[in-house]
């Protein structure tokens, strides 16, 4: 059985992430999306909120599961019996960092490989941080996120502005 993990912050999940999830679910028997608990970053959405929104937007994919994790990605892969880490590559700017990450992971866990999927062209510019910035200034984010997530981001922005 081919099993992969797809780790990330997903703060929030974008159509670019969803594209990678759908395409990896088509080539793997099982994909576990891992929402990283990263104490260094201060996220817009809590880990629970991010897990729930990912579960919602992947509910049409029976071989996709969503979990949160802390610590090393290779440990999360091992705990789940996965031999593959999926990562998305948008542009050349992602490459240097992703190369470093995957090579370091292979030294620590030679039995685990990283599989890179290149972004569909229409999402190659898309990032969660860009979407958050647009939303903060009241811009239209509906082209970038699944519809349910658009609502959640807008609600979150309203609650932040209310303070
Ligand atoms: P991280 O905080 O680890 O960068 P992200 O949540 O931003 O996590 O992204 C998780 C993974 O999804 C990374 O491999 C990233 O390159 C990829 N990714 C992010 N945005 C897109 C996109 N628009 N299209 C394809 N892949 C993407």
Short mmCIF file of C-alpha atoms and ligand atoms in Angstrom, two decimals:
data_model
loop_
_atom_site.label_atom_id
_atom_site.label_comp_id
_atom_site.label_asym_id
_atom_site.label_seq_id
_atom_site.Cartn_x
_atom_site.Cartn_y
_atom_site.Cartn_z
CA UNK A 1 0.00 0.00 0.00
CA UNK A 2 1.41 3.42 -0.95
CA UNK A 3 1.01 5.88 1.87
CA UNK A 4 2.14 9.51 1.93
CA UNK A 5 2.00 12.42 4.28
CA UNK A 6 1.46 16.00 3.09
CA UNK A 7 2.72 18.33 5.83
CA UNK A 8 2.23 22.09 6.05
CA UNK A 9 0.82 25.01 7.98
CA UNK A 10 -2.35 25.37 5.87
CA UNK A 11 -3.16 28.73 7.50
CA UNK A 12 -5.60 28.66 5.69
CA UNK A 13 -5.82 25.85 3.12
CA UNK A 14 -5.81 27.33 -0.41
CA UNK A 15 -6.94 25.98 -3.78
CA UNK A 16 -3.23 25.38 -4.46
CA UNK A 17 -2.98 23.04 -1.46
CA UNK A 18 -6.23 21.34 -2.44
CA UNK A 19 -4.91 20.78 -5.96
CA UNK A 20 -1.83 19.02 -4.55
CA UNK A 21 -3.98 16.94 -2.17
CA UNK A 22 -6.33 15.83 -4.98
CA UNK A 23 -3.47 14.95 -7.33
CA UNK A 24 -1.52 13.04 -4.69
CA UNK A 25 -4.66 11.17 -3.60
CA UNK A 26 -5.00 10.01 -7.21
CA UNK A 27 -1.56 8.34 -7.22
CA UNK A 28 -1.34 7.14 -3.59
CA UNK A 29 -3.49 4.56 -1.79
CA UNK A 30 -3.59 6.83 1.24
CA UNK A 31 -2.64 10.47 1.93
CA UNK A 32 -2.43 11.88 5.44
CA UNK A 33 -2.49 15.66 5.54
CA UNK A 34 -0.44 16.81 8.53
CA UNK A 35 -1.19 20.20 10.06
CA UNK A 36 1.93 21.42 11.75
CA UNK A 37 1.71 22.75 15.29
CA UNK A 38 4.36 25.44 14.96
CA UNK A 39 4.94 27.46 18.06
CA UNK A 40 7.32 29.83 16.30
CA UNK A 41 4.63 31.18 13.96
CA UNK A 42 1.52 32.95 15.20
CA UNK A 43 -1.18 31.56 12.95
CA UNK A 44 -4.49 33.15 12.00
CA UNK A 45 -6.35 29.88 12.64
CA UNK A 46 -5.84 27.46 15.52
CA UNK A 47 -4.66 23.95 14.71
CA UNK A 48 -8.17 22.60 15.42
CA UNK A 49 -9.72 25.14 13.03
CA UNK A 50 -7.21 24.25 10.32
CA UNK A 51 -7.78 20.50 10.78
CA UNK A 52 -11.55 21.00 10.59
CA UNK A 53 -11.42 23.15 7.45
CA UNK A 54 -9.11 20.62 5.75
CA UNK A 55 -11.47 17.77 6.69
CA UNK A 56 -14.37 19.71 5.18
CA UNK A 57 -12.66 20.49 1.89
CA UNK A 58 -11.31 16.94 1.46
CA UNK A 59 -14.53 15.14 2.44
CA UNK A 60 -14.97 14.02 -1.21
CA UNK A 61 -11.65 12.14 -1.06
CA UNK A 62 -12.10 8.81 0.78
CA UNK A 63 -8.37 8.02 0.94
CA UNK A 64 -7.40 11.33 2.57
CA UNK A 65 -7.13 11.73 6.32
CA UNK A 66 -6.27 14.93 8.24
CA UNK A 67 -4.30 15.02 11.48
CA UNK A 68 -2.24 17.54 13.42
CA UNK A 69 1.34 16.94 14.46
CA UNK A 70 4.19 18.58 16.32
CA UNK A 71 7.89 17.85 16.04
CA UNK A 72 9.75 16.41 13.11
CA UNK A 73 8.03 15.60 9.84
CA UNK A 74 9.97 12.32 9.51
CA UNK A 75 8.67 11.20 12.92
CA UNK A 76 5.12 11.97 11.80
CA UNK A 77 5.75 9.93 8.63
CA UNK A 78 7.16 7.01 10.62
CA UNK A 79 4.33 7.05 13.16
CA UNK A 80 1.88 6.77 10.27
CA UNK A 81 3.83 4.12 8.36
CA UNK A 82 4.34 6.48 5.41
CA UNK A 83 7.41 6.25 3.17
CA UNK A 84 6.66 9.38 1.16
CA UNK A 85 6.47 13.08 2.01
CA UNK A 86 4.54 15.15 -0.54
CA UNK A 87 5.55 18.78 -1.07
CA UNK A 88 4.32 21.31 -3.57
CA UNK A 89 6.73 23.41 -5.64
CA UNK A 90 5.41 26.72 -6.86
CA UNK A 91 8.36 28.60 -8.25
CA UNK A 92 12.12 28.54 -8.24
CA UNK A 93 12.01 30.48 -4.96
CA UNK A 94 10.57 27.39 -3.20
CA UNK A 95 13.33 25.18 -4.57
CA UNK A 96 16.33 26.10 -2.41
CA UNK A 97 14.44 25.69 0.86
CA UNK A 98 12.66 22.51 -0.22
CA UNK A 99 15.90 20.94 -1.44
CA UNK A 100 17.57 21.62 1.90
CA UNK A 101 14.60 20.23 3.79
CA UNK A 102 14.32 17.04 1.75
CA UNK A 103 18.06 16.34 1.82
CA UNK A 104 18.22 16.86 5.58
CA UNK A 105 15.23 14.57 6.02
CA UNK A 106 16.89 11.87 3.91
CA UNK A 107 20.01 11.93 6.07
CA UNK A 108 17.86 11.47 9.17
CA UNK A 109 15.44 8.99 7.57
CA UNK A 110 16.90 7.31 4.47
CA UNK A 111 13.84 5.07 4.12
CA UNK A 112 11.60 8.10 3.49
CA UNK A 113 11.54 10.01 0.20
CA UNK A 114 10.14 13.42 -0.67
CA UNK A 115 7.92 13.61 -3.72
CA UNK A 116 7.55 17.06 -5.28
CA UNK A 117 4.51 18.00 -7.26
CA UNK A 118 4.62 21.14 -9.34
CA UNK A 119 1.73 23.52 -8.92
CA UNK A 120 -0.98 23.85 -11.50
CA UNK A 121 -0.15 27.05 -13.36
CA UNK A 122 -3.17 28.99 -12.15
CA UNK A 123 -2.06 28.54 -8.52
CA UNK A 124 1.67 29.07 -8.95
CA UNK A 125 1.58 32.54 -7.38
CA UNK A 126 -0.73 31.59 -4.54
CA UNK A 127 0.30 31.50 -0.87
CA UNK A 128 -1.62 31.50 2.41
CA UNK A 129 0.22 34.62 3.57
CA UNK A 130 -0.71 36.55 0.40
CA UNK A 131 -4.36 35.58 0.83
CA UNK A 132 -4.31 36.73 4.46
CA UNK A 133 -2.85 40.06 3.45
CA UNK A 134 -5.51 40.62 0.78
CA UNK A 135 -8.26 39.65 3.24
CA UNK A 136 -6.87 41.99 5.89
CA UNK A 137 -7.43 44.91 3.51
CA UNK A 138 -10.90 43.75 2.54
CA UNK A 139 -9.94 42.41 -0.91
CA UNK A 140 -11.78 39.63 -2.78
CA UNK A 141 -10.21 36.25 -1.94
CA UNK A 142 -12.81 34.04 -3.58
CA UNK A 143 -10.53 33.04 -6.49
CA UNK A 144 -7.94 31.60 -4.11
CA UNK A 145 -9.79 29.54 -1.50
CA UNK A 146 -12.53 26.90 -1.33
CA UNK A 147 -15.87 28.73 -0.75
CA UNK A 148 -16.32 27.54 2.85
CA UNK A 149 -12.81 28.69 3.71
CA UNK A 150 -13.48 32.14 2.18
CA UNK A 151 -16.31 32.55 4.72
CA UNK A 152 -14.14 31.42 7.63
CA UNK A 153 -11.37 33.88 6.70
CA UNK A 154 -13.84 36.76 6.35
CA UNK A 155 -15.40 35.92 9.74
CA UNK A 156 -11.98 35.74 11.33
CA UNK A 157 -11.01 39.13 9.91
CA UNK A 158 -14.20 40.67 11.30
CA UNK A 159 -13.54 39.22 14.76
CA UNK A 160 -9.93 40.49 14.67
CA UNK A 161 -11.04 44.00 13.67
CA UNK A 162 -13.62 44.03 16.48
CA UNK A 163 -10.65 43.18 18.71
P1 LIG B 1 4.80 25.62 5.04
O1 LIG B 1 4.42 26.52 6.16
O2 LIG B 1 5.49 24.36 5.42
O3 LIG B 1 5.43 26.33 3.86
P2 LIG B 1 2.33 25.67 3.63
O4 LIG B 1 1.04 25.44 4.33
O5 LIG B 1 2.61 27.04 3.15
O6 LIG B 1 3.43 25.09 4.55
O7 LIG B 1 2.45 24.71 2.39
C1 LIG B 1 2.51 23.31 2.52
C2 LIG B 1 3.00 22.71 1.21
O8 LIG B 1 2.14 23.12 0.16
C3 LIG B 1 4.40 23.16 0.79
O9 LIG B 1 5.02 22.09 0.15
C4 LIG B 1 4.14 24.28 -0.16
O10 LIG B 1 5.19 24.44 -1.10
C5 LIG B 1 2.89 23.78 -0.85
N1 LIG B 1 2.09 24.85 -1.40
C6 LIG B 1 1.77 26.03 -0.83
N2 LIG B 1 1.03 26.79 -1.66
C7 LIG B 1 0.89 26.08 -2.80
C8 LIG B 1 0.27 26.32 -4.07
N3 LIG B 1 -0.33 27.48 -4.33
N4 LIG B 1 0.33 25.35 -4.97
C9 LIG B 1 0.97 24.19 -4.72
N5 LIG B 1 1.61 23.93 -3.58
C10 LIG B 1 1.57 24.84 -2.62
#
